[in-house]
């Protein structure tokens, strides 16, 4: 019993760190869904393509740039992809949410195909320039990577919530997410706000992908698999709730960590599917939704 509790707190800590990354991915999904009611299934493949671009720009495979310049160039590229993606599906958004959602599957396959065409199917390593140190605090071993993830996640999420809550663009975003018709009658441009949410989601995806890659390897499916957990976080938190996505991300990170360690890593995908189905039955509107309430 003492061994179980000895392992529990490190697992909770590492699960919370990973959960912050799931939350970043989930926030991107929720931003798009709140504004346009489209579930963006291309989120993971586009973020994975951006991670490969950073590898290509910094390793000499495409260019020989500094890490910072590679990240900046990749972010600009993924913003351009987000703009192009929305330009393609914009007519579909106003015709059918379902049709637009299905279209994102095709865009995701195109992004995956482009990754394979440019970089091949080889597994590569993408190191994050983080401080390499470790320290023990109250029995927990905390690394420079942990603190980097925590700091980047806090700053990114705080900046996102500040924009959404305290800027005119954020007010327009919230108005459209609540009642698109009324917002358009009041003079708001739906397409501009949709594009804003797609760009923000793309950047959040790149940040999450960059931070998750050092814990594993970079392949065509690495980031897409990571976004599966982010999707589960969005489901648990309520697909139209930004705070819910944050809570759902941390919850998924902790649950997946505990299951992988105490049960089996081989059945982690099955467990994740079970969590999604259970959440949909118990909290159909999200874990933070009021009982009997509706999505906002």
Coordinates of C-alpha atoms in Angstrom, one line a residue:
X1 CA 0.0 0.0 0.0
X2 CA 2.8 2.4 0.8
X3 CA 4.4 1.7 -2.6
X4 CA 1.1 2.6 -4.3
X5 CA 1.0 6.0 -2.5
X6 CA 4.7 6.6 -3.1
X7 CA 4.1 6.3 -6.8
X8 CA 0.8 8.2 -6.8
X9 CA 2.0 11.7 -6.3
X10 CA 4.7 11.6 -9.0
X11 CA 2.1 10.1 -11.4
X12 CA -0.3 12.9 -10.5
X13 CA 2.3 15.5 -11.1
X14 CA 3.5 14.2 -14.5
X15 CA -0.2 13.6 -15.5
X16 CA -0.9 17.3 -14.7
X17 CA 2.1 18.4 -16.9
X18 CA 0.9 16.2 -19.8
X19 CA -2.7 17.4 -19.2
X20 CA -1.6 21.0 -19.7
X21 CA -0.5 20.0 -23.2
X22 CA -3.8 18.2 -23.9
X23 CA -5.6 21.3 -22.7
X24 CA -3.7 23.4 -25.3
X25 CA -4.9 21.0 -28.0
X26 CA -8.4 20.9 -26.7
X27 CA -8.6 24.7 -26.5
X28 CA -7.9 24.9 -30.2
X29 CA -10.7 22.4 -31.0
X30 CA -13.1 24.3 -28.7
X31 CA -12.2 27.7 -30.2
X32 CA -13.2 26.5 -33.7
X33 CA -16.3 24.7 -32.5
X34 CA -17.6 27.6 -30.4
X35 CA -17.4 30.0 -33.3
X36 CA -18.4 27.9 -36.3
X37 CA -19.8 24.6 -34.8
X38 CA -17.2 22.6 -36.8
X39 CA -15.2 19.8 -35.2
X40 CA -11.7 20.2 -36.8
X41 CA -10.4 16.7 -37.4
X42 CA -7.4 18.1 -39.2
X43 CA -6.1 19.7 -36.0
X44 CA -3.6 17.0 -35.2
X45 CA -2.2 16.4 -38.7
X46 CA -1.7 20.1 -39.4
X47 CA 0.1 20.5 -36.0
X48 CA 2.2 17.5 -36.8
X49 CA 3.2 19.0 -40.2
X50 CA 4.2 22.1 -38.3
X51 CA 6.4 20.1 -36.0
X52 CA 8.1 18.4 -39.0
X53 CA 8.6 21.9 -40.5
X54 CA 10.4 23.0 -37.4
X55 CA 12.6 19.9 -37.6
X56 CA 13.3 20.5 -41.3
X57 CA 14.1 24.2 -40.8
X58 CA 16.4 23.6 -37.8
X59 CA 18.1 20.3 -38.7
X60 CA 19.2 21.2 -42.2
X61 CA 16.7 18.9 -43.9
X62 CA 15.1 21.9 -45.5
X63 CA 17.1 24.9 -44.1
X64 CA 19.7 25.5 -41.5
X65 CA 18.0 28.1 -39.2
X66 CA 18.2 28.8 -35.5
X67 CA 15.6 27.0 -33.4
X68 CA 13.7 30.3 -32.7
X69 CA 13.7 31.3 -36.4
X70 CA 12.5 27.8 -37.3
X71 CA 9.6 28.0 -34.9
X72 CA 8.6 31.4 -36.1
X73 CA 8.7 30.3 -39.7
X74 CA 6.6 27.2 -39.0
X75 CA 4.0 29.2 -37.1
X76 CA 3.7 31.6 -40.1
X77 CA 3.3 28.6 -42.3
X78 CA 0.6 27.0 -40.1
X79 CA -1.2 30.3 -40.0
X80 CA -1.2 30.4 -43.8
X81 CA -2.5 26.8 -43.8
X82 CA -5.3 27.8 -41.4
X83 CA -6.3 30.7 -43.6
X84 CA -6.3 28.5 -46.7
X85 CA -8.2 25.8 -44.8
X86 CA -10.9 28.2 -43.7
X87 CA -11.1 29.7 -47.2
X88 CA -11.8 26.2 -48.6
X89 CA -14.5 25.2 -46.0
X90 CA -16.0 28.6 -45.4
X91 CA -18.8 28.1 -47.9
X92 CA -19.6 24.7 -46.3
X93 CA -19.7 26.2 -42.8
X94 CA -22.7 28.3 -43.7
X95 CA -24.5 25.4 -45.5
X96 CA -23.9 22.5 -43.1
X97 CA -21.8 22.0 -40.0
X98 CA -21.6 18.3 -40.7
X99 CA -20.3 18.8 -44.2
X100 CA -17.7 21.2 -43.0
X101 CA -16.6 18.8 -40.3
X102 CA -16.2 16.0 -42.9
X103 CA -14.2 18.3 -45.1
X104 CA -11.7 18.7 -42.2
X105 CA -11.0 15.0 -42.4
X106 CA -9.9 15.5 -46.0
X107 CA -7.7 18.4 -45.1
X108 CA -6.1 16.3 -42.4
X109 CA -5.3 13.6 -44.8
X110 CA -3.8 16.1 -47.2
X111 CA -1.6 17.4 -44.4
X112 CA -0.5 13.9 -43.5
X113 CA 0.2 13.2 -47.2
X114 CA 2.3 16.3 -47.5
X115 CA 4.3 15.3 -44.4
X116 CA 5.0 11.9 -45.9
X117 CA 5.9 13.4 -49.3
X118 CA 8.3 16.0 -47.9
X119 CA 9.9 14.2 -44.9
X120 CA 9.2 10.5 -45.5
X121 CA 8.0 7.9 -43.0
X122 CA 11.2 7.9 -40.9
X123 CA 11.0 8.6 -37.2
X124 CA 13.1 11.7 -36.2
X125 CA 14.1 13.4 -33.0
X126 CA 13.1 17.0 -32.3
X127 CA 14.8 18.3 -29.1
X128 CA 13.3 21.3 -27.2
X129 CA 15.9 23.7 -26.0
X130 CA 14.8 23.7 -22.3
X131 CA 17.0 23.9 -19.2
X132 CA 18.3 20.5 -18.3
X133 CA 18.2 20.1 -14.6
X134 CA 16.2 18.3 -11.9
X135 CA 15.3 18.9 -8.3
X136 CA 13.4 17.1 -5.6
X137 CA 10.6 19.0 -4.0
X138 CA 8.4 17.3 -1.3
X139 CA 9.3 13.9 -2.7
X140 CA 8.6 15.0 -6.3
X141 CA 11.3 15.0 -8.9
X142 CA 10.8 18.2 -11.0
X143 CA 12.7 18.7 -14.2
X144 CA 13.4 21.7 -16.4
X145 CA 11.1 20.3 -19.0
X146 CA 8.2 20.2 -16.4
X147 CA 8.7 23.8 -15.5
X148 CA 9.0 24.8 -19.1
X149 CA 5.7 23.1 -20.0
X150 CA 4.0 24.6 -17.0
X151 CA 5.2 28.1 -17.7
X152 CA 4.4 28.0 -21.5
X153 CA 1.0 26.5 -20.8
X154 CA 0.1 29.1 -18.1
X155 CA 1.3 32.1 -20.2
X156 CA -0.4 30.8 -23.4
X157 CA -3.7 30.0 -21.7
X158 CA -3.7 33.2 -19.7
X159 CA -3.1 35.2 -22.9
X160 CA -6.0 33.4 -24.7
X161 CA -8.4 34.0 -21.8
X162 CA -7.4 37.7 -21.7
X163 CA -8.1 38.1 -25.4
X164 CA -11.4 36.3 -25.2
X165 CA -12.6 38.2 -22.0
X166 CA -11.1 41.7 -22.3
X167 CA -10.7 42.6 -26.0
X168 CA -13.2 43.7 -28.6
X169 CA -12.2 40.7 -30.7
X170 CA -12.9 38.5 -27.8
X171 CA -16.3 40.1 -27.2
X172 CA -17.2 39.5 -30.8
X173 CA -16.0 35.9 -30.5
X174 CA -18.2 35.3 -27.5
X175 CA -21.2 37.0 -29.1
X176 CA -21.0 34.8 -32.2
X177 CA -20.5 31.6 -30.2
X178 CA -23.7 32.4 -28.2
X179 CA -25.9 33.6 -31.1
X180 CA -24.4 33.9 -34.6
X181 CA -27.6 35.3 -36.2
X182 CA -28.0 38.1 -33.6
X183 CA -24.3 38.9 -33.8
X184 CA -24.5 39.2 -37.6
X185 CA -27.6 41.4 -37.3
X186 CA -25.6 43.7 -35.0
X187 CA -22.9 44.1 -37.7
X188 CA -20.3 41.5 -36.7
X189 CA -18.4 39.8 -39.5
X190 CA -18.8 36.0 -38.9
X191 CA -16.1 35.1 -41.4
X192 CA -13.5 37.3 -39.7
X193 CA -14.2 35.8 -36.3
X194 CA -14.2 32.3 -37.7
X195 CA -10.8 33.0 -39.3
X196 CA -9.6 34.3 -35.9
X197 CA -10.6 31.1 -34.2
X198 CA -8.9 29.0 -36.8
X199 CA -5.6 30.9 -36.6
X200 CA -5.6 30.8 -32.8
X201 CA -6.3 27.0 -32.9
X202 CA -3.5 26.4 -35.3
X203 CA -1.0 28.3 -33.1
X204 CA -2.2 26.4 -30.0
X205 CA -1.8 23.1 -31.9
X206 CA 1.8 24.0 -32.8
X207 CA 2.7 24.9 -29.2
X208 CA 1.2 21.7 -27.8
X209 CA 2.9 19.6 -30.5
X210 CA 6.3 21.2 -29.8
X211 CA 6.1 20.5 -26.1
X212 CA 4.8 16.9 -26.4
X213 CA 7.4 15.8 -28.9
X214 CA 10.4 15.7 -26.5
X215 CA 8.6 13.1 -24.4
X216 CA 8.4 10.7 -27.3
X217 CA 9.5 10.6 -31.0
X218 CA 8.3 12.5 -34.0
X219 CA 6.6 10.5 -36.6
X220 CA 3.6 11.1 -39.0
X221 CA 1.2 9.8 -36.4
X222 CA 2.8 11.2 -33.1
X223 CA 1.0 14.5 -32.9
X224 CA -2.3 13.1 -34.4
X225 CA -2.3 10.5 -31.5
X226 CA -1.6 13.3 -29.0
X227 CA -4.6 15.2 -30.4
X228 CA -6.8 12.2 -29.8
X229 CA -6.3 12.8 -26.1
X230 CA -7.0 16.5 -26.7
X231 CA -10.2 15.5 -28.4
X232 CA -11.2 13.5 -25.3
X233 CA -10.4 16.5 -23.1
X234 CA -12.7 18.7 -25.2
X235 CA -15.5 16.1 -24.9
X236 CA -15.1 15.8 -21.1
X237 CA -15.0 19.6 -20.7
X238 CA -17.9 20.2 -23.0
X239 CA -17.0 21.0 -26.6
X240 CA -18.2 24.6 -26.3
X241 CA -16.4 25.5 -23.0
X242 CA -12.9 26.9 -22.8
X243 CA -12.6 26.4 -19.0
X244 CA -14.0 22.9 -19.5
X245 CA -11.3 22.2 -22.1
X246 CA -8.6 23.2 -19.5
X247 CA -10.1 21.0 -16.8
X248 CA -10.7 18.1 -19.2
X249 CA -7.1 18.2 -20.4
X250 CA -5.7 17.9 -16.9
X251 CA -8.2 15.2 -16.0
X252 CA -7.3 13.2 -19.1
X253 CA -3.6 13.6 -18.4
X254 CA -3.9 12.3 -14.9
X255 CA -6.3 9.4 -15.8
X256 CA -4.2 8.2 -18.7
X257 CA -1.1 8.3 -16.5
X258 CA -2.7 6.3 -13.7
X259 CA -4.2 3.8 -16.1
X260 CA -0.9 3.3 -18.1
X261 CA 1.1 2.8 -14.9
X262 CA -1.3 0.7 -12.8
X263 CA -3.1 -1.3 -15.5
X264 CA -1.6 -1.5 -19.0
X265 CA -0.2 0.9 -21.6
X266 CA -1.4 -1.6 -24.3
X267 CA -5.1 -0.8 -23.6
X268 CA -4.7 3.0 -23.2
X269 CA -6.6 3.7 -26.4
X270 CA -9.5 1.4 -25.3
X271 CA -9.5 3.1 -21.9
X272 CA -9.6 6.5 -23.6
X273 CA -12.6 5.5 -25.7
X274 CA -14.3 4.2 -22.6
X275 CA -13.7 7.6 -20.8
X276 CA -15.2 9.4 -23.8
X277 CA -18.3 7.2 -23.9
X278 CA -18.8 7.5 -20.1
X279 CA -18.3 11.3 -20.2
X280 CA -20.9 11.6 -23.0
X281 CA -23.4 9.7 -20.9
X282 CA -22.9 11.3 -17.5
X283 CA -21.9 14.8 -18.6
X284 CA -23.4 15.3 -22.2
X285 CA -22.9 19.1 -21.9
X286 CA -19.5 18.9 -20.3
X287 CA -18.2 18.4 -16.8
X288 CA -18.6 22.1 -15.9
X289 CA -22.1 22.4 -17.3
X290 CA -25.0 22.9 -14.8
X291 CA -27.3 20.0 -14.4
X292 CA -30.1 20.3 -16.8
X293 CA -28.4 23.3 -18.5
X294 CA -27.5 23.7 -22.1
X295 CA -24.2 24.4 -23.8
X296 CA -23.1 28.1 -24.0

